[in-house]
PDB file of C-alpha atoms and ligand atoms in Angstrom:
ATOM      1  CA  UNK A 962       0.000   0.000   0.001  1.00  0.00           C
ATOM      2  CA  UNK A 963       1.644   3.255  -0.982  1.00  0.00           C
ATOM      3  CA  UNK A 964       1.342   7.011  -0.678  1.00  0.00           C
ATOM      4  CA  UNK A 965      -1.894   7.252  -2.670  1.00  0.00           C
ATOM      5  CA  UNK A 966      -3.809   5.502   0.094  1.00  0.00           C
ATOM      6  CA  UNK A 967      -3.085   8.301   2.565  1.00  0.00           C
ATOM      7  CA  UNK A 968      -6.469   9.859   3.298  1.00  0.00           C
ATOM      8  CA  UNK A 969      -9.123   7.965   5.211  1.00  0.00           C
ATOM      9  CA  UNK A 970     -11.805  10.231   3.705  1.00  0.00           C
ATOM     10  CA  UNK A 971     -10.824   9.541   0.094  1.00  0.00           C
ATOM     11  CA  UNK A 972     -12.934   6.740  -1.369  1.00  0.00           C
ATOM     12  CA  UNK A 973     -10.882   3.698  -2.283  1.00  0.00           C
ATOM     13  CA  UNK A 974     -13.174   3.012  -5.246  1.00  0.00           C
ATOM     14  CA  UNK A 975     -15.527   5.501  -6.859  1.00  0.00           C
ATOM     15  CA  UNK A 976     -17.725   4.499  -9.795  1.00  0.00           C
ATOM     16  CA  UNK A 977     -19.631   7.389 -11.329  1.00  0.00           C
ATOM     17  CA  UNK A 978     -22.300   6.526 -13.875  1.00  0.00           C
ATOM     18  CA  UNK A 979     -20.347   3.584 -15.258  1.00  0.00           C
ATOM     19  CA  UNK A 980     -21.968   2.213 -18.405  1.00  0.00           C
ATOM     20  CA  UNK A 981     -20.821  -0.521 -20.727  1.00  0.00           C
ATOM     21  CA  UNK A 982     -22.160  -2.468 -23.686  1.00  0.00           C
ATOM     22  CA  UNK A 983     -21.051  -5.446 -25.757  1.00  0.00           C
ATOM     23  CA  UNK A 984     -21.759  -6.164 -29.416  1.00  0.00           C
ATOM     24  CA  UNK A 985     -24.530  -8.738 -29.848  1.00  0.00           C
ATOM     25  CA  UNK A 986     -26.223  -9.863 -33.062  1.00  0.00           C
ATOM     26  CA  UNK A 987     -25.218  -6.694 -34.895  1.00  0.00           C
ATOM     27  CA  UNK A 988     -26.464  -4.435 -32.068  1.00  0.00           C
ATOM     28  CA  UNK A 989     -25.145  -3.364 -28.683  1.00  0.00           C
ATOM     29  CA  UNK A 990     -26.171  -5.162 -25.511  1.00  0.00           C
ATOM     30  CA  UNK A 991     -26.172  -2.678 -22.636  1.00  0.00           C
ATOM     31  CA  UNK A 992     -24.687  -4.683 -19.767  1.00  0.00           C
ATOM     32  CA  UNK A 993     -24.144  -1.841 -17.256  1.00  0.00           C
ATOM     33  CA  UNK A 994     -26.464   1.160 -17.111  1.00  0.00           C
ATOM     34  CA  UNK A 995     -25.013   3.994 -15.068  1.00  0.00           C
ATOM     35  CA  UNK A 996     -23.558   2.397 -11.934  1.00  0.00           C
ATOM     36  CA  UNK A 997     -22.757   4.687  -9.001  1.00  0.00           C
ATOM     37  CA  UNK A 998     -20.783   2.962  -6.267  1.00  0.00           C
ATOM     38  CA  UNK A 999     -18.451   4.336  -3.630  1.00  0.00           C
ATOM     39  CA  UNK A1000     -16.320   2.068  -1.462  1.00  0.00           C
ATOM     40  CA  UNK A1001     -14.463   3.619   1.460  1.00  0.00           C
ATOM     41  CA  UNK A1002     -11.113   2.445   2.858  1.00  0.00           C
ATOM     42  CA  UNK A1003     -11.432  -0.681   4.969  1.00  0.00           C
ATOM     43  CA  UNK A1004     -14.892  -1.651   3.747  1.00  0.00           C
ATOM     44  CA  UNK A1005     -15.851  -5.218   2.872  1.00  0.00           C
ATOM     45  CA  UNK A1006     -18.557  -5.123   0.215  1.00  0.00           C
ATOM     46  CA  UNK A1007     -20.401  -7.980  -1.469  1.00  0.00           C
ATOM     47  CA  UNK A1008     -21.909  -7.478  -4.920  1.00  0.00           C
ATOM     48  CA  UNK A1009     -24.793  -9.883  -5.403  1.00  0.00           C
ATOM     49  CA  UNK A1010     -27.099 -10.474  -8.335  1.00  0.00           C
ATOM     50  CA  UNK A1011     -28.357 -13.143 -10.724  1.00  0.00           C
ATOM     51  CA  UNK A1012     -26.211 -14.688 -13.435  1.00  0.00           C
ATOM     52  CA  UNK A1013     -25.841 -12.339 -16.399  1.00  0.00           C
ATOM     53  CA  UNK A1014     -26.695  -9.201 -14.410  1.00  0.00           C
ATOM     54  CA  UNK A1015     -23.303  -7.593 -15.089  1.00  0.00           C
ATOM     55  CA  UNK A1016     -21.386  -8.397 -11.880  1.00  0.00           C
ATOM     56  CA  UNK A1017     -18.232  -9.653 -13.593  1.00  0.00           C
ATOM     57  CA  UNK A1018     -18.266  -6.759 -16.031  1.00  0.00           C
ATOM     58  CA  UNK A1019     -18.471  -4.330 -13.101  1.00  0.00           C
ATOM     59  CA  UNK A1020     -15.599  -6.133 -11.331  1.00  0.00           C
ATOM     60  CA  UNK A1021     -13.468  -6.115 -14.481  1.00  0.00           C
ATOM     61  CA  UNK A1022     -14.038  -2.369 -14.799  1.00  0.00           C
ATOM     62  CA  UNK A1023     -13.220  -1.730 -11.128  1.00  0.00           C
ATOM     63  CA  UNK A1024     -10.156  -3.947 -11.502  1.00  0.00           C
ATOM     64  CA  UNK A1025      -8.962  -1.905 -14.517  1.00  0.00           C
ATOM     65  CA  UNK A1026      -8.997  -5.060 -16.643  1.00  0.00           C
ATOM     66  CA  UNK A1027     -11.155  -3.132 -19.094  1.00  0.00           C
ATOM     67  CA  UNK A1028     -12.301   0.474 -19.484  1.00  0.00           C
ATOM     68  CA  UNK A1029     -15.894   1.725 -19.349  1.00  0.00           C
ATOM     69  CA  UNK A1030     -17.665   3.101 -22.397  1.00  0.00           C
ATOM     70  CA  UNK A1031     -19.108   5.869 -20.287  1.00  0.00           C
ATOM     71  CA  UNK A1032     -18.677   7.180 -16.778  1.00  0.00           C
ATOM     72  CA  UNK A1033     -15.638   7.475 -14.579  1.00  0.00           C
ATOM     73  CA  UNK A1034     -13.733   5.179 -12.248  1.00  0.00           C
ATOM     74  CA  UNK A1035     -11.503   6.633  -9.572  1.00  0.00           C
ATOM     75  CA  UNK A1036      -9.085   4.465  -7.648  1.00  0.00           C
ATOM     76  CA  UNK A1037      -7.807   6.040  -4.417  1.00  0.00           C
ATOM     77  CA  UNK A1038      -9.160   9.387  -5.585  1.00  0.00           C
ATOM     78  CA  UNK A1039      -7.385   9.322  -8.940  1.00  0.00           C
ATOM     79  CA  UNK A1040      -9.333   9.147 -12.186  1.00  0.00           C
ATOM     80  CA  UNK A1041      -8.491   6.256 -14.472  1.00  0.00           C
ATOM     81  CA  UNK A1042     -10.093   7.958 -17.488  1.00  0.00           C
ATOM     82  CA  UNK A1043      -7.746   8.286 -20.433  1.00  0.00           C
ATOM     83  CA  UNK A1044      -5.032   6.060 -18.967  1.00  0.00           C
ATOM     84  CA  UNK A1045      -3.065   3.959 -21.430  1.00  0.00           C
ATOM     85  CA  UNK A1046      -3.044   0.162 -21.157  1.00  0.00           C
ATOM     86  CA  UNK A1047       0.391   0.355 -19.541  1.00  0.00           C
ATOM     87  CA  UNK A1048      -0.818   2.930 -17.017  1.00  0.00           C
ATOM     88  CA  UNK A1049      -3.846   0.783 -16.179  1.00  0.00           C
ATOM     89  CA  UNK A1050      -1.507  -2.166 -15.671  1.00  0.00           C
ATOM     90  CA  UNK A1051       0.463  -0.022 -13.222  1.00  0.00           C
ATOM     91  CA  UNK A1052      -2.744   0.809 -11.291  1.00  0.00           C
ATOM     92  CA  UNK A1053      -3.520  -2.919 -11.110  1.00  0.00           C
ATOM     93  CA  UNK A1054      -0.013  -3.842 -10.025  1.00  0.00           C
ATOM     94  CA  UNK A1055       0.228  -1.124  -7.382  1.00  0.00           C
ATOM     95  CA  UNK A1056      -3.264  -1.195  -5.896  1.00  0.00           C
ATOM     96  CA  UNK A1057      -5.359  -4.197  -6.863  1.00  0.00           C
ATOM     97  CA  UNK A1058      -5.248  -7.931  -6.169  1.00  0.00           C
ATOM     98  CA  UNK A1059      -7.684 -10.050  -8.178  1.00  0.00           C
ATOM     99  CA  UNK A1060      -9.080 -13.463  -7.196  1.00  0.00           C
ATOM    100  CA  UNK A1061     -11.097 -15.561  -9.665  1.00  0.00           C
ATOM    101  CA  UNK A1062     -13.623 -18.367  -9.300  1.00  0.00           C
ATOM    102  CA  UNK A1063     -11.414 -20.908 -11.092  1.00  0.00           C
ATOM    103  CA  UNK A1064      -8.220 -19.922  -9.226  1.00  0.00           C
ATOM    104  CA  UNK A1065      -6.335 -19.427 -12.553  1.00  0.00           C
ATOM    105  CA  UNK A1066      -3.115 -20.959 -11.219  1.00  0.00           C
ATOM    106  CA  UNK A1067      -0.346 -22.168 -13.513  1.00  0.00           C
ATOM    107  CA  UNK A1068      -0.304 -25.982 -13.568  1.00  0.00           C
ATOM    108  CA  UNK A1069       3.026 -27.780 -13.034  1.00  0.00           C
ATOM    109  CA  UNK A1070       4.197 -24.698 -11.170  1.00  0.00           C
ATOM    110  CA  UNK A1071       4.742 -24.634  -7.415  1.00  0.00           C
ATOM    111  CA  UNK A1072       2.589 -22.587  -5.065  1.00  0.00           C
ATOM    112  CA  UNK A1073       5.631 -20.404  -4.379  1.00  0.00           C
ATOM    113  CA  UNK A1074       6.244 -19.686  -8.071  1.00  0.00           C
ATOM    114  CA  UNK A1075       2.546 -19.050  -8.715  1.00  0.00           C
ATOM    115  CA  UNK A1076       2.527 -16.466  -5.933  1.00  0.00           C
ATOM    116  CA  UNK A1077       5.726 -14.838  -7.260  1.00  0.00           C
ATOM    117  CA  UNK A1078       4.282 -14.416 -10.771  1.00  0.00           C
ATOM    118  CA  UNK A1079       2.946 -10.830 -10.388  1.00  0.00           C
ATOM    119  CA  UNK A1080       6.388  -9.676  -9.216  1.00  0.00           C
ATOM    120  CA  UNK A1081       7.655 -10.184 -12.757  1.00  0.00           C
ATOM    121  CA  UNK A1082       5.789  -7.060 -13.854  1.00  0.00           C
ATOM    122  CA  UNK A1083       8.028  -4.689 -11.925  1.00  0.00           C
ATOM    123  CA  UNK A1084      10.661  -2.613 -13.737  1.00  0.00           C
ATOM    124  CA  UNK A1085      13.335  -3.730 -11.272  1.00  0.00           C
ATOM    125  CA  UNK A1086      13.721  -7.322 -10.096  1.00  0.00           C
ATOM    126  CA  UNK A1087      12.312  -7.831  -6.601  1.00  0.00           C
ATOM    127  CA  UNK A1088      15.223  -9.052  -4.493  1.00  0.00           C
ATOM    128  CA  UNK A1089      13.257 -10.648  -1.673  1.00  0.00           C
ATOM    129  CA  UNK A1090      10.688 -12.290  -3.978  1.00  0.00           C
ATOM    130  CA  UNK A1091      10.993 -15.722  -2.351  1.00  0.00           C
ATOM    131  CA  UNK A1092      10.613 -14.368   1.165  1.00  0.00           C
ATOM    132  CA  UNK A1093       7.642 -12.232   0.162  1.00  0.00           C
ATOM    133  CA  UNK A1094       5.907 -15.138  -1.545  1.00  0.00           C
ATOM    134  CA  UNK A1095       6.586 -17.400   1.432  1.00  0.00           C
ATOM    135  CA  UNK A1096       5.163 -14.793   3.836  1.00  0.00           C
ATOM    136  CA  UNK A1097       2.021 -14.442   1.682  1.00  0.00           C
ATOM    137  CA  UNK A1098       1.530 -18.219   1.623  1.00  0.00           C
ATOM    138  CA  UNK A1099       2.036 -18.344   5.387  1.00  0.00           C
ATOM    139  CA  UNK A1100      -0.569 -15.587   5.844  1.00  0.00           C
ATOM    140  CA  UNK A1101      -3.166 -17.753   4.066  1.00  0.00           C
ATOM    141  CA  UNK A1102      -2.227 -20.838   6.096  1.00  0.00           C
ATOM    142  CA  UNK A1103      -0.139 -22.607   3.441  1.00  0.00           C
ATOM    143  CA  UNK A1104       3.358 -22.246   4.882  1.00  0.00           C
ATOM    144  CA  UNK A1105       3.754 -26.031   4.598  1.00  0.00           C
ATOM    145  CA  UNK A1106       2.674 -26.251   0.933  1.00  0.00           C
ATOM    146  CA  UNK A1107       5.215 -23.970  -0.771  1.00  0.00           C
ATOM    147  CA  UNK A1108       6.447 -26.559  -3.260  1.00  0.00           C
ATOM    148  CA  UNK A1109       3.180 -28.305  -4.084  1.00  0.00           C
ATOM    149  CA  UNK A1110       1.733 -27.957  -7.570  1.00  0.00           C
ATOM    150  CA  UNK A1111      -1.957 -27.020  -7.933  1.00  0.00           C
ATOM    151  CA  UNK A1112      -2.888 -30.639  -8.751  1.00  0.00           C
ATOM    152  CA  UNK A1113      -1.478 -31.652  -5.362  1.00  0.00           C
ATOM    153  CA  UNK A1114      -3.736 -29.196  -3.526  1.00  0.00           C
ATOM    154  CA  UNK A1115      -7.455 -29.204  -2.689  1.00  0.00           C
ATOM    155  CA  UNK A1116      -9.781 -26.608  -4.213  1.00  0.00           C
ATOM    156  CA  UNK A1117      -9.717 -24.562  -1.025  1.00  0.00           C
ATOM    157  CA  UNK A1118      -5.930 -24.703  -0.889  1.00  0.00           C
ATOM    158  CA  UNK A1119      -5.696 -23.666  -4.551  1.00  0.00           C
ATOM    159  CA  UNK A1120      -7.896 -20.671  -3.839  1.00  0.00           C
ATOM    160  CA  UNK A1121      -5.621 -19.798  -0.903  1.00  0.00           C
ATOM    161  CA  UNK A1122      -2.646 -19.843  -3.273  1.00  0.00           C
ATOM    162  CA  UNK A1123      -4.592 -17.527  -5.599  1.00  0.00           C
ATOM    163  CA  UNK A1124      -5.321 -15.205  -2.674  1.00  0.00           C
ATOM    164  CA  UNK A1125      -1.643 -15.230  -1.689  1.00  0.00           C
ATOM    165  CA  UNK A1126      -0.800 -14.317  -5.292  1.00  0.00           C
ATOM    166  CA  UNK A1127      -3.289 -11.437  -5.095  1.00  0.00           C
ATOM    167  CA  UNK A1128      -1.538 -10.227  -1.927  1.00  0.00           C
ATOM    168  CA  UNK A1129       2.039 -10.311  -3.235  1.00  0.00           C
ATOM    169  CA  UNK A1130       2.088  -6.667  -4.388  1.00  0.00           C
ATOM    170  CA  UNK A1131       0.514  -5.536  -1.084  1.00  0.00           C
ATOM    171  CA  UNK A1132      -2.647  -4.195  -2.728  1.00  0.00           C
ATOM    172  CA  UNK A1133      -4.990  -1.666  -1.183  1.00  0.00           C
ATOM    173  CA  UNK A1134      -7.918  -3.442  -2.811  1.00  0.00           C
ATOM    174  CA  UNK A1135      -8.781  -7.134  -3.021  1.00  0.00           C
ATOM    175  CA  UNK A1136     -11.327  -7.942  -5.729  1.00  0.00           C
ATOM    176  CA  UNK A1137     -12.795 -11.433  -5.884  1.00  0.00           C
ATOM    177  CA  UNK A1138     -15.239 -12.620  -8.544  1.00  0.00           C
ATOM    178  CA  UNK A1139     -17.223 -15.590  -7.182  1.00  0.00           C
ATOM    179  CA  UNK A1140     -14.242 -16.723  -5.055  1.00  0.00           C
ATOM    180  CA  UNK A1141     -16.271 -19.515  -3.452  1.00  0.00           C
ATOM    181  CA  UNK A1142     -18.191 -20.500  -6.594  1.00  0.00           C
ATOM    182  CA  UNK A1143     -16.139 -23.663  -7.142  1.00  0.00           C
ATOM    183  CA  UNK A1144     -15.968 -24.688  -3.465  1.00  0.00           C
ATOM    184  CA  UNK A1145     -18.133 -26.714  -1.085  1.00  0.00           C
ATOM    185  CA  UNK A1146     -20.003 -24.960   1.713  1.00  0.00           C
ATOM    186  CA  UNK A1147     -17.474 -25.718   4.442  1.00  0.00           C
ATOM    187  CA  UNK A1148     -14.502 -24.586   2.340  1.00  0.00           C
ATOM    188  CA  UNK A1149     -16.457 -21.492   1.230  1.00  0.00           C
ATOM    189  CA  UNK A1150     -16.814 -20.573   4.894  1.00  0.00           C
ATOM    190  CA  UNK A1151     -13.075 -20.897   5.410  1.00  0.00           C
ATOM    191  CA  UNK A1152     -12.288 -18.745   2.383  1.00  0.00           C
ATOM    192  CA  UNK A1153     -14.765 -16.086   3.514  1.00  0.00           C
ATOM    193  CA  UNK A1154     -13.162 -16.135   6.979  1.00  0.00           C
ATOM    194  CA  UNK A1155      -9.820 -15.539   5.254  1.00  0.00           C
ATOM    195  CA  UNK A1156     -11.214 -12.523   3.354  1.00  0.00           C
ATOM    196  CA  UNK A1157     -12.571 -11.223   6.647  1.00  0.00           C
ATOM    197  CA  UNK A1158      -9.133 -11.598   8.247  1.00  0.00           C
ATOM    198  CA  UNK A1159      -7.489  -9.768   5.336  1.00  0.00           C
ATOM    199  CA  UNK A1160     -10.126  -7.044   5.589  1.00  0.00           C
ATOM    200  CA  UNK A1161      -9.388  -6.686   9.308  1.00  0.00           C
ATOM    201  CA  UNK A1162      -5.701  -6.364   8.374  1.00  0.00           C
ATOM    202  CA  UNK A1163      -6.537  -3.275   6.288  1.00  0.00           C
ATOM    203  CA  UNK A1164      -7.373  -4.485   2.787  1.00  0.00           C
ATOM    204  CA  UNK A1165     -10.514  -3.068   1.246  1.00  0.00           C
ATOM    205  CA  UNK A1166     -12.436  -6.078  -0.075  1.00  0.00           C
ATOM    206  CA  UNK A1167     -15.036  -6.216  -2.861  1.00  0.00           C
ATOM    207  CA  UNK A1168     -16.361  -9.622  -3.792  1.00  0.00           C
ATOM    208  CA  UNK A1169     -19.005 -10.913  -6.148  1.00  0.00           C
ATOM    209  CA  UNK A1170     -21.298 -13.786  -5.301  1.00  0.00           C
ATOM    210  CA  UNK A1171     -24.747 -15.005  -6.224  1.00  0.00           C
ATOM    211  CA  UNK A1172     -25.212 -16.643  -2.821  1.00  0.00           C
ATOM    212  CA  UNK A1173     -26.798 -14.612  -0.045  1.00  0.00           C
ATOM    213  CA  UNK A1174     -25.076 -16.726   2.668  1.00  0.00           C
ATOM    214  CA  UNK A1175     -21.707 -15.681   1.235  1.00  0.00           C
ATOM    215  CA  UNK A1176     -22.749 -12.043   0.794  1.00  0.00           C
ATOM    216  CA  UNK A1177     -23.891 -11.870   4.409  1.00  0.00           C
ATOM    217  CA  UNK A1178     -20.278 -12.283   5.547  1.00  0.00           C
ATOM    218  CA  UNK A1179     -19.588  -8.777   4.184  1.00  0.00           C
ATOM    219  CA  UNK A1180     -20.357  -5.498   5.969  1.00  0.00           C
ATOM    220  CA  UNK A1181     -22.350  -4.191   3.085  1.00  0.00           C
ATOM    221  CA  UNK A1182     -24.332  -5.791   0.270  1.00  0.00           C
ATOM    222  CA  UNK A1183     -24.853  -4.170  -3.117  1.00  0.00           C
ATOM    223  CA  UNK A1184     -27.328  -5.716  -5.542  1.00  0.00           C
ATOM    224  CA  UNK A1185     -26.915  -5.594  -9.312  1.00  0.00           C
ATOM    225  CA  UNK A1186     -29.825  -6.509 -11.544  1.00  0.00           C
ATOM    226  CA  UNK A1187     -30.023  -6.030 -15.313  1.00  0.00           C
ATOM    227  CA  UNK A1188     -27.028  -3.729 -15.265  1.00  0.00           C
ATOM    228  CA  UNK A1189     -28.425  -1.415 -12.569  1.00  0.00           C
ATOM    229  CA  UNK A1190     -27.448  -1.081  -8.933  1.00  0.00           C
ATOM    230  CA  UNK A1191     -30.678  -1.731  -7.066  1.00  0.00           C
ATOM    231  CA  UNK A1192     -30.021  -1.418  -3.372  1.00  0.00           C
ATOM    232  CA  UNK A1193     -27.011  -0.455  -1.402  1.00  0.00           C
ATOM    233  CA  UNK A1194     -27.404  -1.670   2.154  1.00  0.00           C
ATOM    234  CA  UNK A1195     -27.636  -5.013   3.872  1.00  0.00           C
ATOM    235  CA  UNK A1196     -30.632  -3.745   5.851  1.00  0.00           C
ATOM    236  CA  UNK A1197     -32.577  -3.046   2.674  1.00  0.00           C
ATOM    237  CA  UNK A1198     -32.064  -6.635   1.627  1.00  0.00           C
ATOM    238  CA  UNK A1199     -33.485  -8.155   4.809  1.00  0.00           C
ATOM    239  CA  UNK A1200     -36.904  -8.443   3.262  1.00  0.00           C
ATOM    240  CA  UNK A1201     -35.562  -9.914   0.041  1.00  0.00           C
ATOM    241  CA  UNK A1202     -34.293 -13.122   1.638  1.00  0.00           C
TER     242      UNK A1202
HETATM  243  N1  ADP B 434     -16.920  -9.999 -23.588  1.00  0.00           N
HETATM  244  C1  ADP B 434     -18.245 -10.060 -23.777  1.00  0.00           C
HETATM  245  N2  ADP B 434     -18.794  -9.980 -24.999  1.00  0.00           N
HETATM  246  C2  ADP B 434     -20.128 -10.022 -25.188  1.00  0.00           C
HETATM  247  N3  ADP B 434     -21.036 -10.136 -24.185  1.00  0.00           N
HETATM  248  C3  ADP B 434     -20.547 -10.227 -22.945  1.00  0.00           C
HETATM  249  C4  ADP B 434     -19.143 -10.203 -22.658  1.00  0.00           C
HETATM  250  N4  ADP B 434     -18.979 -10.306 -21.294  1.00  0.00           N
HETATM  251  C5  ADP B 434     -20.217 -10.407 -20.786  1.00  0.00           C
HETATM  252  N5  ADP B 434     -21.162 -10.360 -21.754  1.00  0.00           N
HETATM  253  C6  ADP B 434     -22.611 -10.425 -21.533  1.00  0.00           C
HETATM  254  O1  ADP B 434     -22.960  -9.437 -20.586  1.00  0.00           O
HETATM  255  C7  ADP B 434     -23.918  -9.930 -19.666  1.00  0.00           C
HETATM  256  C8  ADP B 434     -23.408  -9.801 -18.255  1.00  0.00           C
HETATM  257  O2  ADP B 434     -22.259 -10.603 -18.094  1.00  0.00           O
HETATM  258  P1  ADP B 434     -21.452 -10.666 -16.750  1.00  0.00           P
HETATM  259  O3  ADP B 434     -20.935  -9.323 -16.404  1.00  0.00           O
HETATM  260  O4  ADP B 434     -20.454 -11.760 -16.914  1.00  0.00           O
HETATM  261  O5  ADP B 434     -22.586 -11.078 -15.686  1.00  0.00           O
HETATM  262  P2  ADP B 434     -22.508 -11.865 -14.308  1.00  0.00           P
HETATM  263  O6  ADP B 434     -21.092 -11.861 -13.851  1.00  0.00           O
HETATM  264  O7  ADP B 434     -23.429 -11.112 -13.401  1.00  0.00           O
HETATM  265  O8  ADP B 434     -23.012 -13.243 -14.581  1.00  0.00           O
HETATM  266  C9  ADP B 434     -24.181 -11.381 -20.070  1.00  0.00           C
HETATM  267  O9  ADP B 434     -25.372 -11.394 -20.837  1.00  0.00           O
HETATM  268  C10 ADP B 434     -23.013 -11.752 -20.909  1.00  0.00           C
HETATM  269  O10 ADP B 434     -23.340 -12.692 -21.881  1.00  0.00           O
HETATM  270 MG1   MG B 435     -19.795 -13.390 -13.375  1.00  0.00          MG
END
């Protein structure tokens, strides 16, 4: 976490009227329709909504993996509008750790080397890469699995490796798109407890799920439906259960 994350009153994430469409059958399919969302430092927010509602698109925009057609995204108070691909990659490297449903680990590659991967995108070689990767794996409870390949690990352990990889650049923001979607209920609970622990350690966490039991582990629940943000408070959703 670096100098940009200085002010506690500066939103960590600010989406202003984010809109996006994809080409479909010769027309445009409007997947996001003017999303306003502000996430403050230290928040843990769950984005919930049915399949196809635009959750992953919103996460990919917040994660600077793609740019919105309309609207503005600010990360730590800084606009990302007009940034080049290389500049967006720098924002990702310096501020954002991304966790995916399918773990996206390199096969035939040790946990340690998987976690070290994002360090390759620095201009200068990172001297203490091994120690950093080991510390990240220890922080997710895998200090005794450094040299195992993904195929030698359970689904929950693989997701822990992916979380360690997301932590390696000490991000301000952890984004997770359906991080428990490929896991059984018990393991999901363990992974959510890990996100809670990381949130308590200072990471702002935004995760996507379509399961209310998972979303309820967050402090705040945001619902996306048909590309719109419907409600923005866990209290408002009480009646929807
Ligand atoms: N790259 C793409 N090209 C075309 N359509 C897409 C693309 N990504 C997503 N979509 C469409 O946008 C809609 C929302 O997708 P997505 O954001 O993945 O929703 P969710 O994560 O809530 O299931 C879906 O109808 C999907 O088919
Ligand atoms: Mg999705």
